[in-house]
Structures are given as structure tokens and as C-alpha cells.
Coordinates of C-alpha atoms and ligand atoms in Angstrom, one line a residue:
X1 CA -105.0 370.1 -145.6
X2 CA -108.4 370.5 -146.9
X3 CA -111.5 369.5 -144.5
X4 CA -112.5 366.2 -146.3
X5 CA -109.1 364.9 -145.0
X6 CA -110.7 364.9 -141.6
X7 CA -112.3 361.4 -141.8
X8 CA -111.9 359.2 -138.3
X9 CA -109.8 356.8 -138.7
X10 CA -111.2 353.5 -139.0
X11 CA -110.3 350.4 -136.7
X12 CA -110.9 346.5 -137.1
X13 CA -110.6 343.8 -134.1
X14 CA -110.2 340.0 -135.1
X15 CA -110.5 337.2 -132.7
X16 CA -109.1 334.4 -133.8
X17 CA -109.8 330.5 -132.8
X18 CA -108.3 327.5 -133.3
X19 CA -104.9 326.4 -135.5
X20 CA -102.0 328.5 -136.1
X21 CA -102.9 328.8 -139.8
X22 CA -105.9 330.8 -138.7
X23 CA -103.7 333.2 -136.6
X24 CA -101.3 333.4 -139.7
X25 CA -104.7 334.6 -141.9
X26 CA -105.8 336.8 -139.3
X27 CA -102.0 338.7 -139.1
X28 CA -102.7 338.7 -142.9
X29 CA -106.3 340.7 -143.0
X30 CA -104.6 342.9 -140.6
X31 CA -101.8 343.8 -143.0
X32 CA -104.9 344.0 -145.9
X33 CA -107.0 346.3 -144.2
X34 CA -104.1 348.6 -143.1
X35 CA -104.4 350.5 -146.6
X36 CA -108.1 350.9 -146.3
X37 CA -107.1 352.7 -143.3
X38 CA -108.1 350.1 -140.7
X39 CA -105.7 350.2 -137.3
X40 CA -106.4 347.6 -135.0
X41 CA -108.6 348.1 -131.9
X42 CA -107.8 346.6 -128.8
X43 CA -111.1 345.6 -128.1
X44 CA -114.8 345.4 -130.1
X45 CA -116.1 348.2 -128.0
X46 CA -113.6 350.2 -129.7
X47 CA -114.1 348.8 -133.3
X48 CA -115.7 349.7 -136.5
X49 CA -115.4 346.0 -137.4
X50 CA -115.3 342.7 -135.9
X51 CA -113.9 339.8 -137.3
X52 CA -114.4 336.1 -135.9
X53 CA -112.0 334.1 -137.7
X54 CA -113.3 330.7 -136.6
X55 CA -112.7 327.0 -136.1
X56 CA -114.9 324.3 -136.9
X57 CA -112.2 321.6 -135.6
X58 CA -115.1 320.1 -132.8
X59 CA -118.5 321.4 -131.8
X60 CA -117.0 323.4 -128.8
X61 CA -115.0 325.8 -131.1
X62 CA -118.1 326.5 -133.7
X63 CA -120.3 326.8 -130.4
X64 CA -118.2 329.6 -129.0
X65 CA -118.8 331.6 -132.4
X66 CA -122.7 332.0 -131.7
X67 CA -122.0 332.9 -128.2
X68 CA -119.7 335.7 -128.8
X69 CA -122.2 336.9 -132.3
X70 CA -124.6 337.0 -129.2
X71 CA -122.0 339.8 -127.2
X72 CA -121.3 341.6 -130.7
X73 CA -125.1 341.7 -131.0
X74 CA -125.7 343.8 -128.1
X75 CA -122.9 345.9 -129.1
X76 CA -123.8 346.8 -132.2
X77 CA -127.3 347.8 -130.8
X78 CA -126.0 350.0 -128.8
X79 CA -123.8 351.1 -130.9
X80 CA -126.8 352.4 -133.8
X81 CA -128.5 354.1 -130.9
X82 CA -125.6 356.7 -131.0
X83 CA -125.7 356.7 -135.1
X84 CA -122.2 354.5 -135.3
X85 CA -121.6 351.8 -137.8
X86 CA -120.6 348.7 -136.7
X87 CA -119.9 345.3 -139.0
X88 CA -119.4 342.2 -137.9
X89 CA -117.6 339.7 -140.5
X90 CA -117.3 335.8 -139.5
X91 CA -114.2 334.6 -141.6
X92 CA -112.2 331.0 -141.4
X93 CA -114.2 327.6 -141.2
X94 CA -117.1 327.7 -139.6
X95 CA -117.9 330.9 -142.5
X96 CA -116.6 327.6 -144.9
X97 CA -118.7 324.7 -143.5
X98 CA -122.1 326.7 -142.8
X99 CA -122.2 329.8 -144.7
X100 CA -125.7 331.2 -145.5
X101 CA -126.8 329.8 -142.2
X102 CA -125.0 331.6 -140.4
X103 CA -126.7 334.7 -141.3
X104 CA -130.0 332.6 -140.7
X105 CA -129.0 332.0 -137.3
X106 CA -127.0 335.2 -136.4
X107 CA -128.5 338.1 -138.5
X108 CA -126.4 340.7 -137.1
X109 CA -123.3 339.4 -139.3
X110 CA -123.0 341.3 -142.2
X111 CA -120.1 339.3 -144.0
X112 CA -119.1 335.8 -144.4
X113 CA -115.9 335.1 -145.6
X114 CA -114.7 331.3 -146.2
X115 CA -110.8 330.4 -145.5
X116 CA -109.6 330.9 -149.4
X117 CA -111.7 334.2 -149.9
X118 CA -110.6 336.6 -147.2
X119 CA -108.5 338.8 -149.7
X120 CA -110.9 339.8 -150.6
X121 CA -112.2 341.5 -147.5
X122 CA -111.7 345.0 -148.9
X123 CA -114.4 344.7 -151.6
X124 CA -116.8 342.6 -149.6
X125 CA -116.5 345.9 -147.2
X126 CA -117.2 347.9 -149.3
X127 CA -120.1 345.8 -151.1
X128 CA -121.5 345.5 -147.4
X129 CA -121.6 349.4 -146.8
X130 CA -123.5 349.9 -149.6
X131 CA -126.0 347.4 -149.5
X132 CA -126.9 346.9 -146.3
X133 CA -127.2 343.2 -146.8
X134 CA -125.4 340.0 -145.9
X135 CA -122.5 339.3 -148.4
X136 CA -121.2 335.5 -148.4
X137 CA -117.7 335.0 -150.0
X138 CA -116.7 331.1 -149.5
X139 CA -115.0 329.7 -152.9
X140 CA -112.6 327.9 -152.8
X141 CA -109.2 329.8 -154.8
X142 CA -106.4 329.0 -152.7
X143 CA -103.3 330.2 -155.6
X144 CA -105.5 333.5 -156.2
X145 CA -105.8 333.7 -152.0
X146 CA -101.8 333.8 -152.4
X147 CA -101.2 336.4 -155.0
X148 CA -103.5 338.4 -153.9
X149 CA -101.8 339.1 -150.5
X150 CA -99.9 342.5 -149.4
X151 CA -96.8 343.4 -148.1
X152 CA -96.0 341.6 -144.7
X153 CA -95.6 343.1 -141.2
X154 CA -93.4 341.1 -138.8
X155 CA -94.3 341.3 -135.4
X156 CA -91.0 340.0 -133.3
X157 CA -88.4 337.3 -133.8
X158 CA -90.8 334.6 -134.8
X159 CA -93.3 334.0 -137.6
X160 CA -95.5 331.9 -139.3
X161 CA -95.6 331.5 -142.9
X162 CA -98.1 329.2 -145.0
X163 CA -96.9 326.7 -147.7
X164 CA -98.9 324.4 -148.3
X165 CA -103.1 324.4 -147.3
X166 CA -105.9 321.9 -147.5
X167 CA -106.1 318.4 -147.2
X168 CA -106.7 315.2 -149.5
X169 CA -106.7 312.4 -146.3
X170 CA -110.1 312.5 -145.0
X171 CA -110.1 311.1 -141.9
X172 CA -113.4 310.2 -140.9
X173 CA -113.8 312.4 -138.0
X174 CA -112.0 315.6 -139.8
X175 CA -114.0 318.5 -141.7
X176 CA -110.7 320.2 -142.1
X177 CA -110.7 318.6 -146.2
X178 CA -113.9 320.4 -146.4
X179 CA -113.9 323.4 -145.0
X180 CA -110.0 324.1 -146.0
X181 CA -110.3 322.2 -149.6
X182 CA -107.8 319.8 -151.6
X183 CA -103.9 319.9 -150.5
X184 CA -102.1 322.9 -152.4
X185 CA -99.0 324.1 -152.8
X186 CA -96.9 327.1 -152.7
X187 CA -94.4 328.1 -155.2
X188 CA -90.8 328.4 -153.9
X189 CA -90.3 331.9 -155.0
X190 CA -93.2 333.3 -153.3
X191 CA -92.4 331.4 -150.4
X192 CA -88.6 332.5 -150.0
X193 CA -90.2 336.0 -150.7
X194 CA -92.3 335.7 -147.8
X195 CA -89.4 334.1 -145.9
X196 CA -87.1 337.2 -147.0
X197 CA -89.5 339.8 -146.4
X198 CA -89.6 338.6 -142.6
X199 CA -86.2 338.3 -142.0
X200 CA -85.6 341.9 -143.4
X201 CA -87.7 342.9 -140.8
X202 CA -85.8 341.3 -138.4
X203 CA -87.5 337.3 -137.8
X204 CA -85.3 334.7 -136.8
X205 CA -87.6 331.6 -136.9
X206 CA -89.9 330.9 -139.5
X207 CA -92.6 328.3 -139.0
X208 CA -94.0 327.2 -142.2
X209 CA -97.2 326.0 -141.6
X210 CA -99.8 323.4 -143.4
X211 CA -102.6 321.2 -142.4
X212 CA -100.3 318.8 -143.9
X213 CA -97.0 320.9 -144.1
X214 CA -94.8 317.8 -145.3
X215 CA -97.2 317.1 -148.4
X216 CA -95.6 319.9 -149.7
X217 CA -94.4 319.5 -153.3
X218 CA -93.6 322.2 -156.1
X219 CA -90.9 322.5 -159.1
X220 CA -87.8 324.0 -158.3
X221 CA -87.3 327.7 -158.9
X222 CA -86.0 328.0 -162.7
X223 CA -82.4 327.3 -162.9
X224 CA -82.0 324.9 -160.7
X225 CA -80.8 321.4 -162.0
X226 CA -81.9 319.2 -159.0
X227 CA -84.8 317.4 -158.5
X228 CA -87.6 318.1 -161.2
X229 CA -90.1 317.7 -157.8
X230 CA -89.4 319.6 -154.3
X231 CA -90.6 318.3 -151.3
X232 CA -90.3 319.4 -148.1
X233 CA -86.6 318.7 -147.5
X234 CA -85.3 320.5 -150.2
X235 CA -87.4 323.5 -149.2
X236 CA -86.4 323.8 -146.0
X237 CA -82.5 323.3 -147.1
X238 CA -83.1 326.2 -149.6
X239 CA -84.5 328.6 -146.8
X240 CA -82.0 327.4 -144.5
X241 CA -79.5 329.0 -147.0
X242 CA -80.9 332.7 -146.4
X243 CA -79.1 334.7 -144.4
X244 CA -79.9 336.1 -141.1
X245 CA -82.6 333.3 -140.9
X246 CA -81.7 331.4 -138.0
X247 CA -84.2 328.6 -136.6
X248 CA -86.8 326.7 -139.4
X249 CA -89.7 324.9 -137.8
X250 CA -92.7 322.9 -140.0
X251 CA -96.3 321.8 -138.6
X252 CA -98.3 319.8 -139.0
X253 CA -96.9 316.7 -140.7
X254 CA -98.8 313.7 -141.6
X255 CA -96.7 310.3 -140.9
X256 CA -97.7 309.2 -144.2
X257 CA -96.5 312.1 -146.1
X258 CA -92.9 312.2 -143.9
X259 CA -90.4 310.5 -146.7
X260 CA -86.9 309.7 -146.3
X261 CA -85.7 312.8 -147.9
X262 CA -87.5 315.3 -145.2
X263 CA -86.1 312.6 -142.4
X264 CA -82.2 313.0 -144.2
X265 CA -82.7 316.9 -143.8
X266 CA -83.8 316.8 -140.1
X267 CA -80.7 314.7 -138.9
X268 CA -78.4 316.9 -141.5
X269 CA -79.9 321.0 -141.4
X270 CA -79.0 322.4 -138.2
X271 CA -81.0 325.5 -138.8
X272 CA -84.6 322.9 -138.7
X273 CA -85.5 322.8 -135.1
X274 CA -85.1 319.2 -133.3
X275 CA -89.2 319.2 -133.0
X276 CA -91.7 317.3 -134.6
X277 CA -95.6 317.8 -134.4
X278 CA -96.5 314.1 -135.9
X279 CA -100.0 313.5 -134.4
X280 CA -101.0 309.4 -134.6
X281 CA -104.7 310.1 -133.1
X282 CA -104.9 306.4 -131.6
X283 CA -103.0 303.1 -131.3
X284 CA -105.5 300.1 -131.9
X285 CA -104.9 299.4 -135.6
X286 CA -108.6 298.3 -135.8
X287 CA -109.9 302.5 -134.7
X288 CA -106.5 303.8 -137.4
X289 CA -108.4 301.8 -139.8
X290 CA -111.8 303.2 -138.6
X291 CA -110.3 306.6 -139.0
X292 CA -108.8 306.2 -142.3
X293 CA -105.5 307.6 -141.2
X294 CA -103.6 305.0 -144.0
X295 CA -100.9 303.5 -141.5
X296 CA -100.7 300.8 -138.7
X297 CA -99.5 301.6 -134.7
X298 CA -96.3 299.6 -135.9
X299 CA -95.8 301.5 -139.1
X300 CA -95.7 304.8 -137.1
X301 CA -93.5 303.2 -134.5
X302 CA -90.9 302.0 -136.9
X303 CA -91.5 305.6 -138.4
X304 CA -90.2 307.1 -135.0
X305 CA -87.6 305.0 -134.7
X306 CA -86.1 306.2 -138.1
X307 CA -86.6 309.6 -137.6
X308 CA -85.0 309.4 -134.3
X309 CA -81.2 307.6 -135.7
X310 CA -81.5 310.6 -138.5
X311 CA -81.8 313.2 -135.3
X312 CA -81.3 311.5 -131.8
X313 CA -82.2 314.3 -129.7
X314 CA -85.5 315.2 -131.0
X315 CA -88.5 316.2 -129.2
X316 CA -92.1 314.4 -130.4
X317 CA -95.5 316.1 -130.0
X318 CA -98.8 314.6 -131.0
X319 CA -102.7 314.8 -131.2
X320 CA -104.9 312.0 -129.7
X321 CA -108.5 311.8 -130.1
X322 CA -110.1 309.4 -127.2
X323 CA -113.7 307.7 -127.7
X324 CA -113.9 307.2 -131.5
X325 CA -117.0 305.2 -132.5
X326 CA -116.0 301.8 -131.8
X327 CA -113.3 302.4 -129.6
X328 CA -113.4 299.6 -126.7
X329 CA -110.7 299.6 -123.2
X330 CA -108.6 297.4 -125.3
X331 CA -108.0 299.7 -127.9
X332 CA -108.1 302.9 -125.9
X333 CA -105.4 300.7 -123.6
X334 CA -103.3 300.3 -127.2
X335 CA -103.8 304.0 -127.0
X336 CA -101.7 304.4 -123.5
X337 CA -99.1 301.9 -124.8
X338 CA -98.3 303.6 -127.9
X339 CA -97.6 306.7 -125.8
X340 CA -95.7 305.1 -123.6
X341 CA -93.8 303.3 -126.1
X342 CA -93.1 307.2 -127.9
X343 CA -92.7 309.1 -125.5
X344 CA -93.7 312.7 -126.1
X345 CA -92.3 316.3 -125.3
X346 CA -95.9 317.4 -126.1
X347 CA -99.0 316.9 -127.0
X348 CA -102.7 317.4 -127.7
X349 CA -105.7 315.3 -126.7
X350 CA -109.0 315.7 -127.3
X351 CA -112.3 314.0 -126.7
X352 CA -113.9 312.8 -130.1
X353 CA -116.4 315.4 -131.5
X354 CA -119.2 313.8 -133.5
X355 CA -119.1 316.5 -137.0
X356 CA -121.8 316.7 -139.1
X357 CA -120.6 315.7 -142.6
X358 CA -118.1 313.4 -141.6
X359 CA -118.4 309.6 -141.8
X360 CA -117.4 308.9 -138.2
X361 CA -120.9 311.0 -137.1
X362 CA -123.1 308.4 -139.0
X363 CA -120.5 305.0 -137.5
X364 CA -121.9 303.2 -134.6
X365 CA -120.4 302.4 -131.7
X366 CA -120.5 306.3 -130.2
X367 CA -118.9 306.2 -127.4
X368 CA -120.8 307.6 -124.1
X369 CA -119.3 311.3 -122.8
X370 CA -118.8 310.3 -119.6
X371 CA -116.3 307.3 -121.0
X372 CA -114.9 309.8 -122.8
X373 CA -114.4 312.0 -120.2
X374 CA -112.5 308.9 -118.0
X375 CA -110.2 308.2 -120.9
X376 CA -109.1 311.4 -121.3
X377 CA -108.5 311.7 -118.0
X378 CA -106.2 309.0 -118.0
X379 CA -104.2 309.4 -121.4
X380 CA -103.7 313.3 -120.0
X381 CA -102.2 312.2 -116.7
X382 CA -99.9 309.9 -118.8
X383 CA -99.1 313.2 -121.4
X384 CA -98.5 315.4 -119.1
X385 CA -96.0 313.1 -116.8
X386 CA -94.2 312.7 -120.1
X387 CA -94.2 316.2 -120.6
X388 CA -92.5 316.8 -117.2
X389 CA -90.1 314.1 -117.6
X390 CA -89.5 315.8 -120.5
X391 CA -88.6 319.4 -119.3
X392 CA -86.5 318.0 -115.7
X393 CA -84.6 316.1 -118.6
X394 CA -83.5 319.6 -119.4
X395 CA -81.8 320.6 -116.0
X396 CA -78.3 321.6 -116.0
X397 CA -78.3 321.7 -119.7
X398 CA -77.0 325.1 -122.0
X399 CA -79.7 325.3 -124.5
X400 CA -79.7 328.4 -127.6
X401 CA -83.0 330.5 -126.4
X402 CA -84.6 332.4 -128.7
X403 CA -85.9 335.2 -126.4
X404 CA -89.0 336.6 -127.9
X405 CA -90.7 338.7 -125.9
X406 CA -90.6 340.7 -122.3
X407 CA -91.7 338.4 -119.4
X408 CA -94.3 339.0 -116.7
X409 CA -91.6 340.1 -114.2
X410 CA -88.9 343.4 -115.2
X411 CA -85.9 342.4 -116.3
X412 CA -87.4 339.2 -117.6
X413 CA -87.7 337.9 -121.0
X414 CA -89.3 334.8 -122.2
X415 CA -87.8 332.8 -125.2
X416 CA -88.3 329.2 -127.0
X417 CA -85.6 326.5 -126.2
X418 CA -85.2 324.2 -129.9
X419 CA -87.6 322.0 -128.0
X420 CA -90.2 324.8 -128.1
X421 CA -90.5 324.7 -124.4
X422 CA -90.6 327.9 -123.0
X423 CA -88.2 329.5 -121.2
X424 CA -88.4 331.9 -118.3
X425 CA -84.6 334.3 -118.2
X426 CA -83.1 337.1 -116.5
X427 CA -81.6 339.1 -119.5
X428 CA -82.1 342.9 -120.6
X429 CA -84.6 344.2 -123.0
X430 CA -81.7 345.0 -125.7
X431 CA -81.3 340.8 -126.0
X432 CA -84.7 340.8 -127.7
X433 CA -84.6 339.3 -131.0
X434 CA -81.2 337.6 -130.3
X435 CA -80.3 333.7 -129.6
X436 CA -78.5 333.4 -126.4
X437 CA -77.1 330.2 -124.3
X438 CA -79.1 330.0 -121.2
X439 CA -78.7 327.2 -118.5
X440 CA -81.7 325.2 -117.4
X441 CA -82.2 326.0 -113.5
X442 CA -85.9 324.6 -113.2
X443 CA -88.9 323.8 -114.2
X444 CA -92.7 325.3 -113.7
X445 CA -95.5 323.5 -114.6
X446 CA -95.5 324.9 -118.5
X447 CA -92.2 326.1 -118.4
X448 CA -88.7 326.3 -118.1
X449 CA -86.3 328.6 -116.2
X450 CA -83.0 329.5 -117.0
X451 CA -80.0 332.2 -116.7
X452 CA -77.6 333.8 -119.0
X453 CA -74.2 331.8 -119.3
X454 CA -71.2 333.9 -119.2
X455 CA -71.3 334.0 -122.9
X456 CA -75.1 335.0 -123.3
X457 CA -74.4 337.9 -120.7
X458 CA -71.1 338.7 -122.7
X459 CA -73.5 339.5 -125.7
X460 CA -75.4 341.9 -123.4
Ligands
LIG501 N1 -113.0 315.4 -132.6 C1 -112.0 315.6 -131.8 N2 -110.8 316.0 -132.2 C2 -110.6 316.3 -133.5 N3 -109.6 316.7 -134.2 C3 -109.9 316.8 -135.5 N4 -111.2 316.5 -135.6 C4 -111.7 316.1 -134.4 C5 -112.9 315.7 -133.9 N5 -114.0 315.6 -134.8 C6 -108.2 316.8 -133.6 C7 -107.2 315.9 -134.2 C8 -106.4 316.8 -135.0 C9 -106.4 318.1 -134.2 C10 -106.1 319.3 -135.0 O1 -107.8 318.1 -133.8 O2 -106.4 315.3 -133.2 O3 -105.0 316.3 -135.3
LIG502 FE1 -108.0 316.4 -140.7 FE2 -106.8 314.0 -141.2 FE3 -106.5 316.1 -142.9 FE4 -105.3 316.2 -140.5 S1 -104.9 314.7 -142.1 S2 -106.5 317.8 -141.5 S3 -106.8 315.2 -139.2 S4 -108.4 315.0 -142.4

């Protein structure tokens, strides 16, 4: 071994906020920098670089950003008191949406990589080190993003895998079709690469994620004499056909984009979970209008209603946004009674979030905070007694539990029902990885319990 050998080894840190496409990228620049010799650190004290990989979803997300640049600041002061490098890179959407001014505002970052441009990481790195400048990577080349990637790691039973990014529905509170681009596909054969490469490594449910997962469309692989256009459907019935991969989840659908050959395959592919993410926002027709989602209350009722006779037992999650410019009682009321009227396993609320950029921050109307705040208050009560309803449903019932990961307690594991609800069992550590009946003995307030039947412990 000669001396120059000798090099410290070199770790990165990424924090990631917001959506589960931007924890998918951030597993990604982990399995990128890995050849430059990057481990990962466990915390930024202990990093050579940092990397934000941001949101830009509401103001809250993008203001947490230029609080923690402020705690990286004082680190990396420290740090060139003792001689050590430290670089701080902010990747994902609030790099997209404010780019140069982020270096305006937070000179301390010394690269700015945009959603479609992280592969390139390595060379902005490297471009960084030697000049000593700001670098600023945000164009938009989501295909090259995709073939420039590198072998994946799996970490456990589950992953996410990305097929389809960016958005062409601009609704008017949204800066996801900006800072993520125009809707894009995936080829199937890099997909069921992806989707083989996991379950080689041992993943038994694959998520396939897209802002809007079910606009999905791309040719058939060559050979096939189907349809000359794929959508959704067919991909997941082609994945479903690999072996070894057990469970298939998708998120997050648009209900305009969910056609009747996506709602055939849930009712007929057991391997897709019985769990849809279809997120309405609102349920006065006059604020759907306002928000340009392209459907009526009734439209994604009747929507609902055929997606539940193609699979009766499916679970519903959503996203609300209350106080909407314009948004009155009566239509925040229409709100409740479309919920009520669903009925959801899950969901999301959130109070509107006036973004610069979009046409719902110039609308009148605004809606005061503390309204907001009320509203919120009262379509989360309403969620979260659905939720429950939800779970107690569950008691007494053998669900398959998809046990993921050690629990907080020894000889406890925690797994995902199909209803992604989580589930609390007494099983040993060699059941990792495997898909066991369990029986529902109770509910916590974010979870379920359960125990091994016979049959699960007989594959102990
Ligand atoms: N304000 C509040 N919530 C928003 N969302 C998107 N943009 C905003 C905003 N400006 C919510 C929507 C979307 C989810 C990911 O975030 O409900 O479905
Ligand atoms: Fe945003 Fe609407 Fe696109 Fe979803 S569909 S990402 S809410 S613009």
C-alpha cells in the first residue's frame, strides 16, 4: 500500500424535506457519491458535506431551509478555524424555484443543485473545490437525470422507485409544475430494471412514485403486441409478473388522470395494495374551479364510487388545503361533507400557503390566518375520527404484515398492513423481510397492534 492511499475517507449527510420523491433522490445521491468515496455521516458535525434537499411545497418548508443554512453556518466556521473543509450544497426545489438567491441570501452554500440536475453532483463537487465559488446547476433534463443514475442500494423490504416526474395541471396554488417541470415518463425497461435490481436485493414492495404517478404513459417494451400506449395499469400488471416482488403501491394520483384501465387493474392485481392516495384539495365546486383542479365535487364522488365496486375493500387517503382565496363557510362546509361523504383511511390537510409565482397569491379573497387556523381545526378533528374509525374497523381481523423493521421494544417488529397502517408485532428478528398473518388486537393513536397467528409463528 503506498502512502497516498492514506486519504480520510470522506462523508456526506443529507436532510431531506418534504415528499417521498425527494427522499427517493436523496437515497439516490447517496448511492452517487458512494464511488467518490462519500460514506454517510450520521450527523453534519461529522460531515465533509451537507446536503438540504428541500421543499418549496408552502412557505413553512422553504423557511426551515434558511434556518438550518443558519446552524451549517456556524459549523462550517468553526470548522475553517481547525483547517477542515466543509461544503454545504442545497438540492431539490427550493435550489429550483430561487436559485442564485439563494447564495445571495445564504453565502455560505457553495452548490445549488435543482431537482433534474443532481447527477450531476460529482462534477459540481469537484468544480466547487477548485474554485472556491458558488456553482448553480438547475436545468431542467429529467430523461438525462434517469440515465445518468448508478447502481441501486436497497435498504430493507420496501422501496420507492420513480416513474413518472413533473406536472402539466397547474393548480393555482402549486409551484410543484415549476420547480419539478412538465409531466415525464419513464421507459418500462428502465423501470423493471430498477424494480429487478431491488428485489435482487431482497424488496418486497415497491412504491412507484410521481407527482402524478397515474399520468404515467410510455410504449411497451419491444415485442410486445398490446397496446401501442402503456398506462399505468399495464405497468403495474407487468411488474406484478416479477418474481419475488410481492406488494405494488403507486402515489400520488391525480383523479383526472385515474382511467378505467388503472381502476380494472386495482379490483383484478392482487399484488397492487388496496390503497389509494387520491387527494381532492376541496369540495365547493366554485374553490375546484378557483384552483384549476379540472373536475367537480360530484365527478370525484362518482369517481370513488367506481373505484370502490372494482376493489370494495379499499382504503382512501387524501390532501385538503383549507382557506383558498375565496373560500367562504359554505364552501369550506362543502369541504366537511365531501369527507364525510368519502370517508378516508388517511389524509393530509394543510392550511393554504400563499406562493409566490402562483396565480392563487395575486387572487383576492385571502383568507385571514386565524380562519384558517379554525378550519383546520375542524376538518382535522373530522380526519382524524375517520382515521380511527378506520383502524378499530380492523379489530379481530388476520391481515398479511409486511414487517419492516425492529420496533422500539425487543422482540418487536413493526410492519405495514395493505392499508399502510402500521402495525405494532411480537415476532423475532429472523421474520424481517417476510409477509406474515398477524391478528388485529388494538389500536394506538397512529397505529395498529397485532400478534402472530399460528401460521405466521409456524413460519418462524
Ligand atoms: N398551500 C397549502 N398546501 C399546498 N399543497 C400544495 N401547495 C400548497 C399550498 N400553496 C398541498 C396540496 C398537495 C400537497 C402535496 O400539498 O394539498 O396535494
Ligand atoms: Fe401541484 Fe396540482 Fe400538479 Fe399536484 S396536480 S403537483 S397539486 S399542480
Amino acid at each position: 500500500m503506498g502512502q497516498e492511499q492514506a486519504s480520510k475517507d470522506k462523508s456526506v449527510f443529507i436532510r431531506t424535506y418534504g415528499c417521498q420523491m425527494n427522499v427517493y433522490d436523496s437515497e439516490r445521491m447517496i448511492d452517487l457519491l458512494k464511488p467518490l468515496g462519500y460514506g454517510a455521516a450520521t450527523s453534519p458535525e461529522d460531515a465533509d458535506l451537507v446536503i438540504l434537499n428541500t421543499c418549496h411545497i408552502r412557505e413553512k418548508a422553504a423557511e426551515k431551509v434558511y434556518s438550518e443554512l443558519g446552524r451549517l453556518k456556524k459549523i462550517k466556521t468553526a470548522k475553517a478555524k481547525h483547517g477542515e473543509a466543509f461544503s454545504i450544497a442545497v438540492a431539490g426545489c427550493v435550489a429550483q424555484a430561487e436559485g442564485a438567491e439563494i447564495s445571495a441570501r445564504a453565502p455560505q452554500v457553495d452548490m445549488v443543485v435543482g431537482p433534474q440536475a443532481y447527477h450531476r453532483l460529482p462534477e459540481l463537487i469537484a468544480r466547487a473545490a477548485r474554485q472556491r465559488g458558488d456553482v448553480l446547476e438547475t436545468d431542467f433534463a429529467v430523461e438525462e437525470k434517469f440515465d445518468r443514475l448508478v447502481a441501486r442500494n436497497a435498504d430493507g423490504p420496501t422501496a420507492f422507485l420513480t416513474i413518472q416526474e413533473g406536472c402539466d395541471k397547474f393548480c393555482t396554488f402549486c409551484v410543484v409544475p415549476y420547480t419539478r417541470g412538465s409531466e415525464v415518463s419513464r421507459p418500462v425497461d428502465d423501470i423493471t430494471a430498477e424494480a429487478r435490481a431491488l428485489i435482487a436485493q431482497g424488496v418486497k414492495e415497491i412504491t412507484l412514485l410521481g407527482q402524478n404517478v397515474n399520468a404515467w404513459r410510455a410504449p411497451p417494451p419491444a415485442g410486445d403486441r398490446g397496446e401501442t400506449v402503456w398506462g399505468l395499469g399495464e405497468l403495474c400488471r407487468h411488474l406484478a409478473r416479477i418474481d419475488g416482488l410481492e406488494r405494488i403501491r403507486f402515489t400520488t394520483s391525480h383523479p383526472r388522470d385515474m382511467d378505467d384501465g388503472l381502476i380494472a387493474t386495482l379490483g383484478e392485481e392482487e399484488k397492487l395494495m388496496p390503497y389509494l392516495h387520491l387527494p381532492v384539495q376541496a369540495g365547493a365546486d366554485k374553490i375546484l374551479k378557483a384552483m384549476n383542479r379540472g373536475h367537480t365535487a360530484d365527478e370525484y364522488l362518482r369517481l370513488i364510487e367506481r373505484v370502490r365496486a372494482a376493489r370494495p375493500d379499499i382504503a382512501l387517503s387524501g390532501d385538503f388545503i383549507v382557506g383558498f382565496p375565496g373560500e367562504t363557510n359554505e364552501d369550506f362546509e362543502a369541504t366537511l361533507a365531501l369527507v364525510e361523504a368519502v370517508g378516508y383511511a388517511s389524509a393530509f390537510s394543510f392550511k393554504y400557503s400563499r406562493r409566490p409565482g402562483t396565480p392563487g397569491a395575486a387572487m383576492r379573497g385571502q383568507v385571514a390566518d386565524a380562519e384558517k387556523d379554525e378550519r383546520l381545526a375542524r376538518l382535522q378533528a373530522l380526519l382524524e375520527a375517520q382515521k380511527n374509525a378506520f383502524n378499530r374497523a380492523q379489530t379481530g381481523k388476520v391481515l398479511p404484515v409486511l414487517l419492516e423493521k425492529p420496533g422500539r421494544h425487543a422482540g418487536q417488529l413493526v410492519g405495514r398492513s395493505p392499508y399502510l397502517q402500521s402495525v405494532h408485532i411480537r415476532a423475532p428478528q429472523s421474520m424481517l423481510g417476510s409477509i406474515a398473518p398477524a391478528r388485529i388486537t388494538g389500536i394506538t393513536p397512529n397505529a395498529l397492534a397485532g400478534a402472530l397467528t399460528t401460521e405466521g409463528e409456524a413460519a418462524a
